[in-house]
Structures are given as C-alpha cells and as structure tokens.
C-alpha cells in the first residue's frame, strides 16, 4: 500500500519505512463464539473481536529530503469476522484452509502523533482517515469478499470431483494368444481408470475366437484427465478356475483432446515391466475408440440456508434453460442421524434409481452412521421428471428371524438437482420417528 504513495506523479513522498513495529502486550479478546451447522464438509463460526491495544508503531516518511516520524497511538479495533475451516480432513490440523470475512464494517480508532503533536486533533482529518480505513478494509474483506489462508497442501487432502466422462468403444481384437486345446480362446475386456475404486467395466465374452469383434461402448467418470490412465486388460474366460490374462495396455488420458474421438490400435503386453523377457512375445492387438467429454461449467449451487432440512418434496429452483444433454448423476450418501431399529442397529443405505440398486457398507451398532460413499448413474438425458429412492436398512450380523429391517426411506425429486447443478440437504425419513439422511446430489452434463 505504501508503494502507491511513493514517487507517483508529482507526489513529494520519497520513502516510507517502519522505524518501530510492535503490537504491544495486550491481546485481543474474543467475546463469545457462535457456531453454524451446515451440510457442507466445513466448520463455520463467528466471534466478535475487540482489541484495545498498546502498540508501538513508528513510521518514517521522507518528503523533499525531510524525514518526519509519525507514531500510532491508542489503537482500538472492533470487528465481527466469520471464520470457516474447510474442507475438514482426517489429517492434523483437521482442515486444509481458513477462510475469513467480515460480517459488518469494522470499527477502528487510533491517534497519530507527529513531532509530539496529535495530528488527529485537526478538524475534519479524524473522520477522513476513519472513512478511508474502513472503506479500504471493507473493500477487501467485507462479506462476500474473503481472505483465504491455505494450511495444508490441497493435493494431499482435497477429494477430486468428477470433471468429465470418458467414452470408450471396444471395437475388436486381432491375433490373440491361443489358450485352449483347440487353439482358441474365449476373450473379454475389462476397462478401469487408475485411482478409481469402482468395479471394472466388462465386455461380453466371445467364445472360441482369436479375432473377437465387440463394438461395445462404455462410459467412465474422469476426475483428473492430466494424471489418470485407462487400464485395458484382455482375459480368457474359463468355466473353472481363474481367468487367464491374454494381455494388457495403458492409455494416458492426457493424450486425448476434449470432444475429439481418437482411434487407437494397441499392441497387447504381458505387463508393464520393461525388464520382463516375455514382454516381447506377440500377444495380439486391440482396437479402441476413445473420446473425452468434459462437463459443462456449472454454478455449483449450494442448498438453501445453513442447517436446512427438507422432506424430499420441494420446488424446482430457478435456473436458465432446461438442460437437455447426456450426463452423470452423482449421489453421495454422507450419513444418517437418529435411525433406530426395533431389533438391531447395523445401518446401511440403499440407493434405488431406474431399477438399479446400489448399497453402502454396513456400519455396526450405531444410530448415526457416516458413509460418505458416492454412486454414479450414467444417463442419456437429464432426470427432470425422475425421483431417486433412498432407503436406510439394518442387517443383523448373524442368523435370526429379524435379519433385516427398514429404518426409513425418502423419495427425492431430481428436477431441482438438474436445474441447480447441486443439492446438499438432510431429509426427514418416512416411517422413522426422528431419522434424517444426509445426501448430496450433483448433475453434470457433458
């Protein structure tokens, strides 16, 4: 800030330096803390701060070769900052960023002494300086402006979000290895992106051939197109025992241009070990067609006010034109609260959409399970008129007459998810006394 006033235009200031900079011995006081509950992975709190300090700050200003010392005295500051710790992570100190903003204009009071005299006693100068300081501070940090302070390396703690879809067409393979007594194989292909825990995509099995033709298309959600790799494995199906791998290959996604189809004819390898003497053995080729389609930019709209809870039946939010393209519905079941069974409490969640059912893991002996599991549904059109069914179940860990029981369910309209891009809410469970389920829904269009 000082640099803006030194030697600019015809201003006579030649230099501004700190002679002394001490904040004194009196600490600021925090006058209570107010904590907000949100549905996001964060901790939000507000705490009024008051500081009547005894700092010793002396600034030397050089004007026309004349050196003038200015001393700051009787500093008083009152502000109401909102402090957000996000995202919360399982590594110390348990958050990766501190985001600070002021909820109202701050109060700042101080005196300035030059050559032993109080400059602020000059009529009109006190109010002018006050207004300038409050204006400058407010412009930088008054809500919604924020100051973000990184604490942890974001690459170590932030979960990567989906950014696009990889379309892979497995066309055919040629001259595969012979694996059975008749000199043939029963090949199929498995596709998977590196870094993903989801099951591999699989083609159909082509019986008794070394030159199979599939022409089958698959879609895989991409989270890091610069780092992820498509893993391609070709297996020989066996009715008994494990399936033998005929060959494999890897395709870095960074080789693809967005929305451009690339045809690849790849030599199959035994493995990725360069020193393997059997690596040069001919294992045939596989032909693929690959297209990386990044998601369209969205507004990443959050859900309603802080600590919002809904019943699963709510109006469609405002938005622009109705989306019409293919995309991915991402469903993250964060957890549940106050779910109670009549005979046992080992809850798990079932996500049912268009006849497809996906399940979370079982959490033993709890009424407040935390799953944080994401499920993906590839769709050819936006689910504007659809609902998704979330059911919380409990399963006994050993055999009994009451092996399973329902702890509640909810149907969520997807229209506002499509229009807003993202909804993150807690929903009251039907057929449950006080149960809630926390679900985050995203629609990403390609």
GROMACS .gro file of C-alpha atoms in nm:
model
  446
    1UNK     CA    1   0.000   0.000   0.000
    2UNK     CA    2   0.288   0.235   0.081
    3UNK     CA    3   0.431   0.184  -0.267
    4UNK     CA    4   0.123   0.351  -0.418
    5UNK     CA    5   0.218   0.679  -0.248
    6UNK     CA    6   0.591   0.688  -0.322
    7UNK     CA    7   0.716   0.882  -0.623
    8UNK     CA    8   0.383   0.858  -0.810
    9UNK     CA    9   0.310   1.153  -1.038
   10UNK     CA   10   0.408   1.479  -0.864
   11UNK     CA   11   0.372   1.344  -0.508
   12UNK     CA   12   0.663   1.462  -0.292
   13UNK     CA   13   0.692   1.141  -0.082
   14UNK     CA   14   1.031   0.977  -0.147
   15UNK     CA   15   1.018   0.690   0.104
   16UNK     CA   16   0.806   0.535   0.380
   17UNK     CA   17   0.970   0.300   0.630
   18UNK     CA   18   0.889   0.140   0.967
   19UNK     CA   19   1.109   0.267   1.247
   20UNK     CA   20   0.935   0.050   1.508
   21UNK     CA   21   0.667  -0.217   1.472
   22UNK     CA   22   0.542  -0.376   1.792
   23UNK     CA   23   0.183  -0.479   1.863
   24UNK     CA   24   0.238  -0.439   2.235
   25UNK     CA   25   0.148  -0.667   2.525
   26UNK     CA   26  -0.233  -0.651   2.536
   27UNK     CA   27  -0.401  -0.934   2.340
   28UNK     CA   28  -0.734  -0.908   2.159
   29UNK     CA   29  -1.038  -1.055   2.335
   30UNK     CA   30  -1.293  -1.286   2.173
   31UNK     CA   31  -1.639  -1.204   2.302
   32UNK     CA   32  -1.810  -1.542   2.259
   33UNK     CA   33  -1.827  -1.783   1.966
   34UNK     CA   34  -2.129  -1.862   1.752
   35UNK     CA   35  -2.108  -2.186   1.552
   36UNK     CA   36  -2.326  -2.258   1.248
   37UNK     CA   37  -2.425  -2.607   1.140
   38UNK     CA   38  -2.409  -2.658   0.764
   39UNK     CA   39  -2.446  -2.955   0.533
   40UNK     CA   40  -2.102  -2.893   0.388
   41UNK     CA   41  -1.774  -3.051   0.498
   42UNK     CA   42  -1.672  -2.744   0.698
   43UNK     CA   43  -1.688  -2.566   1.034
   44UNK     CA   44  -1.833  -2.211   1.033
   45UNK     CA   45  -1.808  -1.979   1.334
   46UNK     CA   46  -1.838  -1.610   1.416
   47UNK     CA   47  -1.664  -1.442   1.708
   48UNK     CA   48  -1.669  -1.066   1.782
   49UNK     CA   49  -1.312  -0.948   1.839
   50UNK     CA   50  -1.220  -0.642   2.044
   51UNK     CA   51  -0.868  -0.506   2.075
   52UNK     CA   52  -0.773  -0.205   2.283
   53UNK     CA   53  -0.401  -0.244   2.239
   54UNK     CA   54  -0.082  -0.067   2.337
   55UNK     CA   55   0.120  -0.098   2.016
   56UNK     CA   56   0.436   0.093   1.942
   57UNK     CA   57   0.432   0.169   1.571
   58UNK     CA   58   0.653   0.445   1.430
   59UNK     CA   59   0.663   0.526   1.059
   60UNK     CA   60   0.927   0.747   0.897
   61UNK     CA   61   0.815   0.947   0.594
   62UNK     CA   62   1.072   1.121   0.373
   63UNK     CA   63   0.934   1.432   0.198
   64UNK     CA   64   1.161   1.665  -0.004
   65UNK     CA   65   1.462   1.516   0.179
   66UNK     CA   66   1.293   1.598   0.513
   67UNK     CA   67   1.247   1.298   0.743
   68UNK     CA   68   0.923   1.304   0.953
   69UNK     CA   69   0.833   1.045   1.217
   70UNK     CA   70   0.468   0.951   1.269
   71UNK     CA   71   0.363   0.748   1.575
   72UNK     CA   72   0.042   0.543   1.601
   73UNK     CA   73  -0.117   0.556   1.948
   74UNK     CA   74  -0.433   0.447   2.132
   75UNK     CA   75  -0.533   0.181   1.880
   76UNK     CA   76  -0.881   0.029   1.920
   77UNK     CA   77  -1.035  -0.225   1.684
   78UNK     CA   78  -1.375  -0.398   1.692
   79UNK     CA   79  -1.474  -0.647   1.421
   80UNK     CA   80  -1.703  -0.948   1.367
   81UNK     CA   81  -1.519  -1.199   1.146
   82UNK     CA   82  -1.675  -1.517   1.008
   83UNK     CA   83  -1.414  -1.793   1.016
   84UNK     CA   84  -1.466  -2.102   0.803
   85UNK     CA   85  -1.243  -2.408   0.833
   86UNK     CA   86  -1.277  -2.615   0.516
   87UNK     CA   87  -1.266  -2.877   0.398
   88UNK     CA   88  -1.244  -3.091   0.710
   89UNK     CA   89  -0.989  -3.370   0.661
   90UNK     CA   90  -0.868  -3.669   0.868
   91UNK     CA   91  -0.513  -3.527   0.895
   92UNK     CA   92  -0.391  -3.282   1.159
   93UNK     CA   93  -0.493  -2.998   1.200
   94UNK     CA   94  -0.817  -3.146   1.053
   95UNK     CA   95  -0.882  -2.867   0.798
   96UNK     CA   96  -0.696  -2.756   0.488
   97UNK     CA   97  -0.799  -2.389   0.454
   98UNK     CA   98  -0.904  -2.098   0.675
   99UNK     CA   99  -1.145  -1.855   0.507
  100UNK     CA  100  -1.208  -1.523   0.686
  101UNK     CA  101  -1.454  -1.245   0.603
  102UNK     CA  102  -1.610  -0.956   0.795
  103UNK     CA  103  -1.986  -0.968   0.853
  104UNK     CA  104  -2.011  -0.593   0.917
  105UNK     CA  105  -1.790  -0.288   0.871
  106UNK     CA  106  -1.513  -0.281   1.134
  107UNK     CA  107  -1.464  -0.008   1.396
  108UNK     CA  108  -1.109   0.133   1.401
  109UNK     CA  109  -0.990   0.417   1.626
  110UNK     CA  110  -0.638   0.550   1.684
  111UNK     CA  111  -0.427   0.861   1.721
  112UNK     CA  112  -0.133   0.988   1.514
  113UNK     CA  113   0.148   1.192   1.663
  114UNK     CA  114   0.388   1.399   1.453
  115UNK     CA  115   0.673   1.585   1.623
  116UNK     CA  116   0.499   1.522   1.955
  117UNK     CA  117   0.164   1.669   1.849
  118UNK     CA  118  -0.163   1.480   1.789
  119UNK     CA  119  -0.241   1.520   1.419
  120UNK     CA  120  -0.587   1.365   1.459
  121UNK     CA  121  -0.700   1.671   1.654
  122UNK     CA  122  -0.702   1.870   1.329
  123UNK     CA  123  -1.071   1.939   1.245
  124UNK     CA  124  -1.208   1.705   0.979
  125UNK     CA  125  -0.892   1.491   0.949
  126UNK     CA  126  -1.004   1.229   1.202
  127UNK     CA  127  -1.327   1.149   1.016
  128UNK     CA  128  -1.148   1.148   0.680
  129UNK     CA  129  -0.887   0.896   0.794
  130UNK     CA  130  -1.155   0.680   0.961
  131UNK     CA  131  -1.363   0.664   0.644
  132UNK     CA  132  -1.062   0.580   0.428
  133UNK     CA  133  -0.951   0.292   0.652
  134UNK     CA  134  -1.298   0.141   0.688
  135UNK     CA  135  -1.357   0.172   0.314
  136UNK     CA  136  -1.028   0.001   0.225
  137UNK     CA  137  -1.071  -0.282   0.477
  138UNK     CA  138  -1.435  -0.338   0.377
  139UNK     CA  139  -1.345  -0.349   0.010
  140UNK     CA  140  -1.103  -0.633   0.078
  141UNK     CA  141  -1.275  -0.844   0.343
  142UNK     CA  142  -1.642  -0.746   0.391
  143UNK     CA  143  -1.871  -1.039   0.305
  144UNK     CA  144  -1.887  -1.183   0.039
  145UNK     CA  145  -1.520  -1.087  -0.007
  146UNK     CA  146  -1.290  -1.332   0.172
  147UNK     CA  147  -0.933  -1.386   0.279
  148UNK     CA  148  -0.830  -1.748   0.222
  149UNK     CA  149  -0.531  -1.890   0.408
  150UNK     CA  150  -0.405  -2.233   0.292
  151UNK     CA  151  -0.297  -2.461   0.577
  152UNK     CA  152  -0.242  -2.800   0.411
  153UNK     CA  153  -0.131  -2.894   0.061
  154UNK     CA  154  -0.458  -2.922  -0.132
  155UNK     CA  155  -0.326  -3.216  -0.336
  156UNK     CA  156  -0.295  -3.421  -0.017
  157UNK     CA  157  -0.640  -3.368   0.130
  158UNK     CA  158  -0.896  -3.249  -0.123
  159UNK     CA  159  -1.109  -3.519  -0.281
  160UNK     CA  160  -1.112  -3.473  -0.657
  161UNK     CA  161  -1.454  -3.413  -0.810
  162UNK     CA  162  -1.563  -3.555  -1.147
  163UNK     CA  163  -1.476  -3.326  -1.437
  164UNK     CA  164  -1.587  -3.526  -1.740
  165UNK     CA  165  -1.679  -3.859  -1.899
  166UNK     CA  166  -1.454  -4.090  -2.099
  167UNK     CA  167  -1.637  -4.271  -2.381
  168UNK     CA  168  -1.458  -4.592  -2.476
  169UNK     CA  169  -1.567  -4.811  -2.766
  170UNK     CA  170  -1.405  -5.155  -2.762
  171UNK     CA  171  -1.408  -5.232  -3.134
  172UNK     CA  172  -1.219  -5.558  -3.178
  173UNK     CA  173  -0.900  -5.753  -3.111
  174UNK     CA  174  -0.682  -5.949  -3.352
  175UNK     CA  175  -0.435  -6.237  -3.330
  176UNK     CA  176  -0.486  -6.308  -2.962
  177UNK     CA  177  -0.297  -6.585  -2.786
  178UNK     CA  178  -0.424  -6.944  -2.804
  179UNK     CA  179  -0.528  -7.067  -2.460
  180UNK     CA  180  -0.727  -7.393  -2.503
  181UNK     CA  181  -0.659  -7.730  -2.659
  182UNK     CA  182  -0.833  -7.636  -2.984
  183UNK     CA  183  -0.604  -7.339  -3.036
  184UNK     CA  184  -0.873  -7.083  -2.949
  185UNK     CA  185  -0.972  -6.852  -2.662
  186UNK     CA  186  -1.286  -6.707  -2.502
  187UNK     CA  187  -1.180  -6.341  -2.471
  188UNK     CA  188  -1.340  -6.046  -2.292
  189UNK     CA  189  -1.211  -5.699  -2.198
  190UNK     CA  190  -1.205  -5.516  -1.863
  191UNK     CA  191  -1.169  -5.135  -1.850
  192UNK     CA  192  -1.081  -4.924  -1.548
  193UNK     CA  193  -0.942  -4.579  -1.474
  194UNK     CA  194  -0.638  -4.553  -1.248
  195UNK     CA  195  -0.709  -4.428  -0.898
  196UNK     CA  196  -1.070  -4.547  -0.900
  197UNK     CA  197  -1.219  -4.793  -0.651
  198UNK     CA  198  -1.523  -4.868  -0.867
  199UNK     CA  199  -1.559  -5.211  -1.034
  200UNK     CA  200  -1.417  -5.250  -1.384
  201UNK     CA  201  -1.637  -5.224  -1.691
  202UNK     CA  202  -1.657  -5.556  -1.882
  203UNK     CA  203  -1.745  -5.652  -2.237
  204UNK     CA  204  -1.933  -5.966  -2.330
  205UNK     CA  205  -1.744  -6.294  -2.373
  206UNK     CA  206  -1.673  -6.402  -2.730
  207UNK     CA  207  -1.646  -6.779  -2.745
  208UNK     CA  208  -1.380  -6.971  -2.938
  209UNK     CA  209  -1.210  -6.694  -3.134
  210UNK     CA  210  -0.874  -6.519  -3.160
  211UNK     CA  211  -1.019  -6.224  -3.351
  212UNK     CA  212  -1.321  -6.112  -3.147
  213UNK     CA  213  -1.542  -5.821  -3.253
  214UNK     CA  214  -1.729  -5.639  -2.976
  215UNK     CA  215  -1.830  -5.288  -3.088
  216UNK     CA  216  -1.939  -5.218  -2.729
  217UNK     CA  217  -1.932  -4.869  -2.574
  218UNK     CA  218  -1.866  -4.778  -2.210
  219UNK     CA  219  -1.862  -4.457  -2.010
  220UNK     CA  220  -1.622  -4.386  -1.724
  221UNK     CA  221  -1.622  -4.080  -1.498
  222UNK     CA  222  -1.295  -3.882  -1.512
  223UNK     CA  223  -1.159  -3.688  -1.213
  224UNK     CA  224  -0.811  -3.591  -1.335
  225UNK     CA  225  -0.760  -3.603  -1.713
  226UNK     CA  226  -0.395  -3.498  -1.681
  227UNK     CA  227  -0.299  -3.778  -1.442
  228UNK     CA  228  -0.542  -4.066  -1.491
  229UNK     CA  229  -0.478  -4.363  -1.720
  230UNK     CA  230  -0.719  -4.607  -1.883
  231UNK     CA  231  -0.621  -4.964  -1.789
  232UNK     CA  232  -0.716  -5.219  -2.057
  233UNK     CA  233  -0.697  -5.591  -1.974
  234UNK     CA  234  -0.795  -5.876  -2.205
  235UNK     CA  235  -0.882  -6.208  -2.037
  236UNK     CA  236  -0.959  -6.561  -2.147
  237UNK     CA  237  -1.277  -6.682  -1.978
  238UNK     CA  238  -1.260  -7.019  -1.806
  239UNK     CA  239  -1.555  -7.211  -1.671
  240UNK     CA  240  -1.344  -7.348  -1.386
  241UNK     CA  241  -1.066  -7.165  -1.205
  242UNK     CA  242  -0.926  -6.817  -1.256
  243UNK     CA  243  -0.935  -6.640  -1.590
  244UNK     CA  244  -0.601  -6.609  -1.771
  245UNK     CA  245  -0.488  -6.266  -1.882
  246UNK     CA  246  -0.411  -6.256  -2.253
  247UNK     CA  247  -0.259  -5.909  -2.246
  248UNK     CA  248  -0.288  -5.556  -2.121
  249UNK     CA  249  -0.225  -5.195  -2.220
  250UNK     CA  250  -0.249  -4.846  -2.069
  251UNK     CA  251  -0.365  -4.520  -2.229
  252UNK     CA  252  -0.288  -4.186  -2.054
  253UNK     CA  253  -0.591  -3.957  -2.083
  254UNK     CA  254  -0.367  -3.655  -2.141
  255UNK     CA  255  -0.317  -3.787  -2.496
  256UNK     CA  256  -0.682  -3.709  -2.575
  257UNK     CA  257  -0.817  -3.375  -2.692
  258UNK     CA  258  -1.155  -3.278  -2.542
  259UNK     CA  259  -1.454  -3.385  -2.755
  260UNK     CA  260  -1.232  -3.536  -3.025
  261UNK     CA  261  -1.253  -3.910  -3.099
  262UNK     CA  262  -0.918  -4.087  -3.116
  263UNK     CA  263  -0.882  -4.431  -3.278
  264UNK     CA  264  -0.613  -4.647  -3.122
  265UNK     CA  265  -0.464  -4.980  -3.228
  266UNK     CA  266  -0.262  -5.104  -2.933
  267UNK     CA  267  -0.016  -5.392  -2.906
  268UNK     CA  268  -0.106  -5.605  -2.607
  269UNK     CA  269   0.167  -5.657  -2.346
  270UNK     CA  270   0.215  -5.917  -2.073
  271UNK     CA  271   0.271  -5.648  -1.809
  272UNK     CA  272   0.433  -5.307  -1.758
  273UNK     CA  273   0.772  -5.448  -1.651
  274UNK     CA  274   1.026  -5.334  -1.909
  275UNK     CA  275   1.282  -5.594  -1.798
  276UNK     CA  276   1.046  -5.892  -1.841
  277UNK     CA  277   1.197  -6.120  -2.110
  278UNK     CA  278   0.849  -6.242  -2.214
  279UNK     CA  279   0.722  -5.892  -2.278
  280UNK     CA  280   0.824  -5.900  -2.647
  281UNK     CA  281   0.611  -6.210  -2.713
  282UNK     CA  282   0.336  -6.131  -2.963
  283UNK     CA  283   0.001  -6.114  -2.781
  284UNK     CA  284  -0.213  -5.954  -3.050
  285UNK     CA  285  -0.369  -5.611  -3.082
  286UNK     CA  286  -0.682  -5.435  -2.958
  287UNK     CA  287  -0.863  -5.152  -3.132
  288UNK     CA  288  -1.033  -4.876  -2.928
  289UNK     CA  289  -1.214  -4.552  -2.999
  290UNK     CA  290  -1.185  -4.300  -2.715
  291UNK     CA  291  -1.347  -3.961  -2.656
  292UNK     CA  292  -1.305  -3.743  -2.351
  293UNK     CA  293  -1.609  -3.517  -2.294
  294UNK     CA  294  -1.553  -3.260  -2.016
  295UNK     CA  295  -1.855  -3.144  -1.818
  296UNK     CA  296  -2.011  -2.811  -1.897
  297UNK     CA  297  -1.936  -2.537  -1.647
  298UNK     CA  298  -2.196  -2.514  -1.371
  299UNK     CA  299  -2.268  -2.271  -1.091
  300UNK     CA  300  -2.209  -2.530  -0.814
  301UNK     CA  301  -2.522  -2.403  -0.639
  302UNK     CA  302  -2.544  -2.487  -0.271
  303UNK     CA  303  -2.857  -2.584  -0.090
  304UNK     CA  304  -3.065  -2.327   0.095
  305UNK     CA  305  -2.978  -2.173   0.430
  306UNK     CA  306  -2.744  -2.305   0.695
  307UNK     CA  307  -2.862  -2.629   0.865
  308UNK     CA  308  -3.151  -2.679   0.622
  309UNK     CA  309  -3.362  -2.995   0.649
  310UNK     CA  310  -3.628  -3.088   0.395
  311UNK     CA  311  -3.879  -3.364   0.339
  312UNK     CA  312  -3.775  -3.466  -0.010
  313UNK     CA  313  -4.063  -3.282  -0.183
  314UNK     CA  314  -3.951  -2.931  -0.280
  315UNK     CA  315  -3.995  -2.692  -0.568
  316UNK     CA  316  -3.771  -2.673  -0.869
  317UNK     CA  317  -3.513  -2.399  -0.819
  318UNK     CA  318  -3.459  -2.114  -1.055
  319UNK     CA  319  -3.228  -2.164  -1.345
  320UNK     CA  320  -3.162  -2.085  -1.705
  321UNK     CA  321  -3.276  -2.302  -1.993
  322UNK     CA  322  -3.370  -2.662  -1.924
  323UNK     CA  323  -3.067  -2.893  -1.968
  324UNK     CA  324  -3.116  -3.148  -2.241
  325UNK     CA  325  -2.788  -3.337  -2.290
  326UNK     CA  326  -2.642  -3.659  -2.153
  327UNK     CA  327  -2.458  -3.653  -1.825
  328UNK     CA  328  -2.384  -3.815  -1.491
  329UNK     CA  329  -2.598  -3.816  -1.177
  330UNK     CA  330  -2.365  -3.829  -0.876
  331UNK     CA  331  -2.523  -3.939  -0.548
  332UNK     CA  332  -2.318  -3.911  -0.229
  333UNK     CA  333  -2.477  -4.062   0.082
  334UNK     CA  334  -2.298  -3.874   0.359
  335UNK     CA  335  -2.469  -4.033   0.659
  336UNK     CA  336  -2.781  -4.057   0.872
  337UNK     CA  337  -2.896  -3.940   1.214
  338UNK     CA  338  -3.125  -4.090   1.478
  339UNK     CA  339  -3.207  -4.406   1.282
  340UNK     CA  340  -3.334  -4.668   1.522
  341UNK     CA  341  -3.438  -5.028   1.459
  342UNK     CA  342  -3.671  -5.241   1.667
  343UNK     CA  343  -3.428  -5.532   1.691
  344UNK     CA  344  -3.080  -5.411   1.584
  345UNK     CA  345  -2.888  -5.103   1.463
  346UNK     CA  346  -2.640  -5.200   1.192
  347UNK     CA  347  -2.746  -4.949   0.925
  348UNK     CA  348  -2.664  -4.934   0.557
  349UNK     CA  349  -2.816  -4.724   0.278
  350UNK     CA  350  -2.974  -4.841  -0.047
  351UNK     CA  351  -2.987  -4.605  -0.347
  352UNK     CA  352  -3.251  -4.713  -0.600
  353UNK     CA  353  -3.283  -4.535  -0.935
  354UNK     CA  354  -3.446  -4.657  -1.256
  355UNK     CA  355  -3.439  -5.018  -1.140
  356UNK     CA  356  -3.071  -5.010  -1.041
  357UNK     CA  357  -2.982  -5.062  -0.674
  358UNK     CA  358  -2.655  -4.964  -0.507
  359UNK     CA  359  -2.559  -5.013  -0.142
  360UNK     CA  360  -2.325  -4.856   0.109
  361UNK     CA  361  -2.122  -5.057   0.358
  362UNK     CA  362  -2.278  -5.167   0.688
  363UNK     CA  363  -2.189  -4.966   0.999
  364UNK     CA  364  -2.222  -5.177   1.313
  365UNK     CA  365  -2.406  -5.075   1.630
  366UNK     CA  366  -2.481  -4.707   1.567
  367UNK     CA  367  -2.777  -4.477   1.520
  368UNK     CA  368  -2.569  -4.209   1.349
  369UNK     CA  369  -2.377  -4.381   1.067
  370UNK     CA  370  -2.130  -4.196   0.844
  371UNK     CA  371  -2.079  -4.348   0.499
  372UNK     CA  372  -1.959  -4.071   0.264
  373UNK     CA  373  -1.996  -4.305  -0.035
  374UNK     CA  374  -2.053  -4.183  -0.391
  375UNK     CA  375  -2.257  -4.361  -0.659
  376UNK     CA  376  -2.270  -4.277  -1.029
  377UNK     CA  377  -2.555  -4.313  -1.277
  378UNK     CA  378  -2.477  -4.254  -1.646
  379UNK     CA  379  -2.781  -4.108  -1.824
  380UNK     CA  380  -2.862  -4.015  -2.183
  381UNK     CA  381  -3.094  -3.731  -2.077
  382UNK     CA  382  -3.147  -3.516  -1.763
  383UNK     CA  383  -3.368  -3.685  -1.499
  384UNK     CA  384  -3.602  -3.386  -1.475
  385UNK     CA  385  -3.916  -3.590  -1.404
  386UNK     CA  386  -3.748  -3.864  -1.202
  387UNK     CA  387  -3.721  -3.940  -0.831
  388UNK     CA  388  -3.445  -4.127  -0.652
  389UNK     CA  389  -3.531  -4.360  -0.365
  390UNK     CA  390  -3.304  -4.371  -0.059
  391UNK     CA  391  -3.378  -4.642   0.197
  392UNK     CA  392  -3.195  -4.698   0.525
  393UNK     CA  393  -3.183  -5.063   0.629
  394UNK     CA  394  -3.037  -5.254   0.922
  395UNK     CA  395  -2.895  -5.604   0.897
  396UNK     CA  396  -2.830  -5.844   1.184
  397UNK     CA  397  -2.475  -5.980   1.182
  398UNK     CA  398  -2.587  -6.339   1.248
  399UNK     CA  399  -2.882  -6.558   1.151
  400UNK     CA  400  -3.218  -6.475   1.307
  401UNK     CA  401  -3.585  -6.424   1.220
  402UNK     CA  402  -3.527  -6.047   1.203
  403UNK     CA  403  -3.223  -6.050   0.974
  404UNK     CA  404  -3.321  -5.721   0.802
  405UNK     CA  405  -3.547  -5.430   0.885
  406UNK     CA  406  -3.621  -5.089   0.736
  407UNK     CA  407  -3.519  -4.778   0.933
  408UNK     CA  408  -3.689  -4.530   0.699
  409UNK     CA  409  -3.689  -4.406   0.342
  410UNK     CA  410  -3.728  -4.094   0.129
  411UNK     CA  411  -3.800  -4.012  -0.236
  412UNK     CA  412  -3.614  -3.709  -0.372
  413UNK     CA  413  -3.726  -3.515  -0.677
  414UNK     CA  414  -3.436  -3.466  -0.919
  415UNK     CA  415  -3.579  -3.169  -1.111
  416UNK     CA  416  -3.412  -2.905  -0.894
  417UNK     CA  417  -3.087  -3.103  -0.898
  418UNK     CA  418  -3.081  -3.079  -1.277
  419UNK     CA  419  -3.162  -2.706  -1.277
  420UNK     CA  420  -2.930  -2.606  -0.991
  421UNK     CA  421  -2.647  -2.848  -1.064
  422UNK     CA  422  -2.603  -2.944  -0.699
  423UNK     CA  423  -2.820  -3.001  -0.392
  424UNK     CA  424  -2.681  -3.086  -0.048
  425UNK     CA  425  -2.953  -3.146   0.213
  426UNK     CA  426  -3.068  -3.350   0.507
  427UNK     CA  427  -3.403  -3.522   0.451
  428UNK     CA  428  -3.656  -3.648   0.704
  429UNK     CA  429  -3.702  -4.023   0.670
  430UNK     CA  430  -4.054  -4.156   0.620
  431UNK     CA  431  -4.155  -4.432   0.866
  432UNK     CA  432  -3.890  -4.314   1.111
  433UNK     CA  433  -3.952  -4.126   1.434
  434UNK     CA  434  -3.668  -3.872   1.413
  435UNK     CA  435  -3.443  -4.014   1.144
  436UNK     CA  436  -3.259  -3.798   0.889
  437UNK     CA  437  -3.044  -3.889   0.592
  438UNK     CA  438  -2.778  -3.653   0.452
  439UNK     CA  439  -2.750  -3.675   0.071
  440UNK     CA  440  -2.552  -3.469  -0.181
  441UNK     CA  441  -2.679  -3.482  -0.541
  442UNK     CA  442  -2.496  -3.350  -0.847
  443UNK     CA  443  -2.595  -3.340  -1.212
  444UNK     CA  444  -2.304  -3.290  -1.453
  445UNK     CA  445  -2.388  -3.253  -1.821
  446UNK     CA  446  -2.142  -3.334  -2.098
   0.00000   0.00000   0.00000
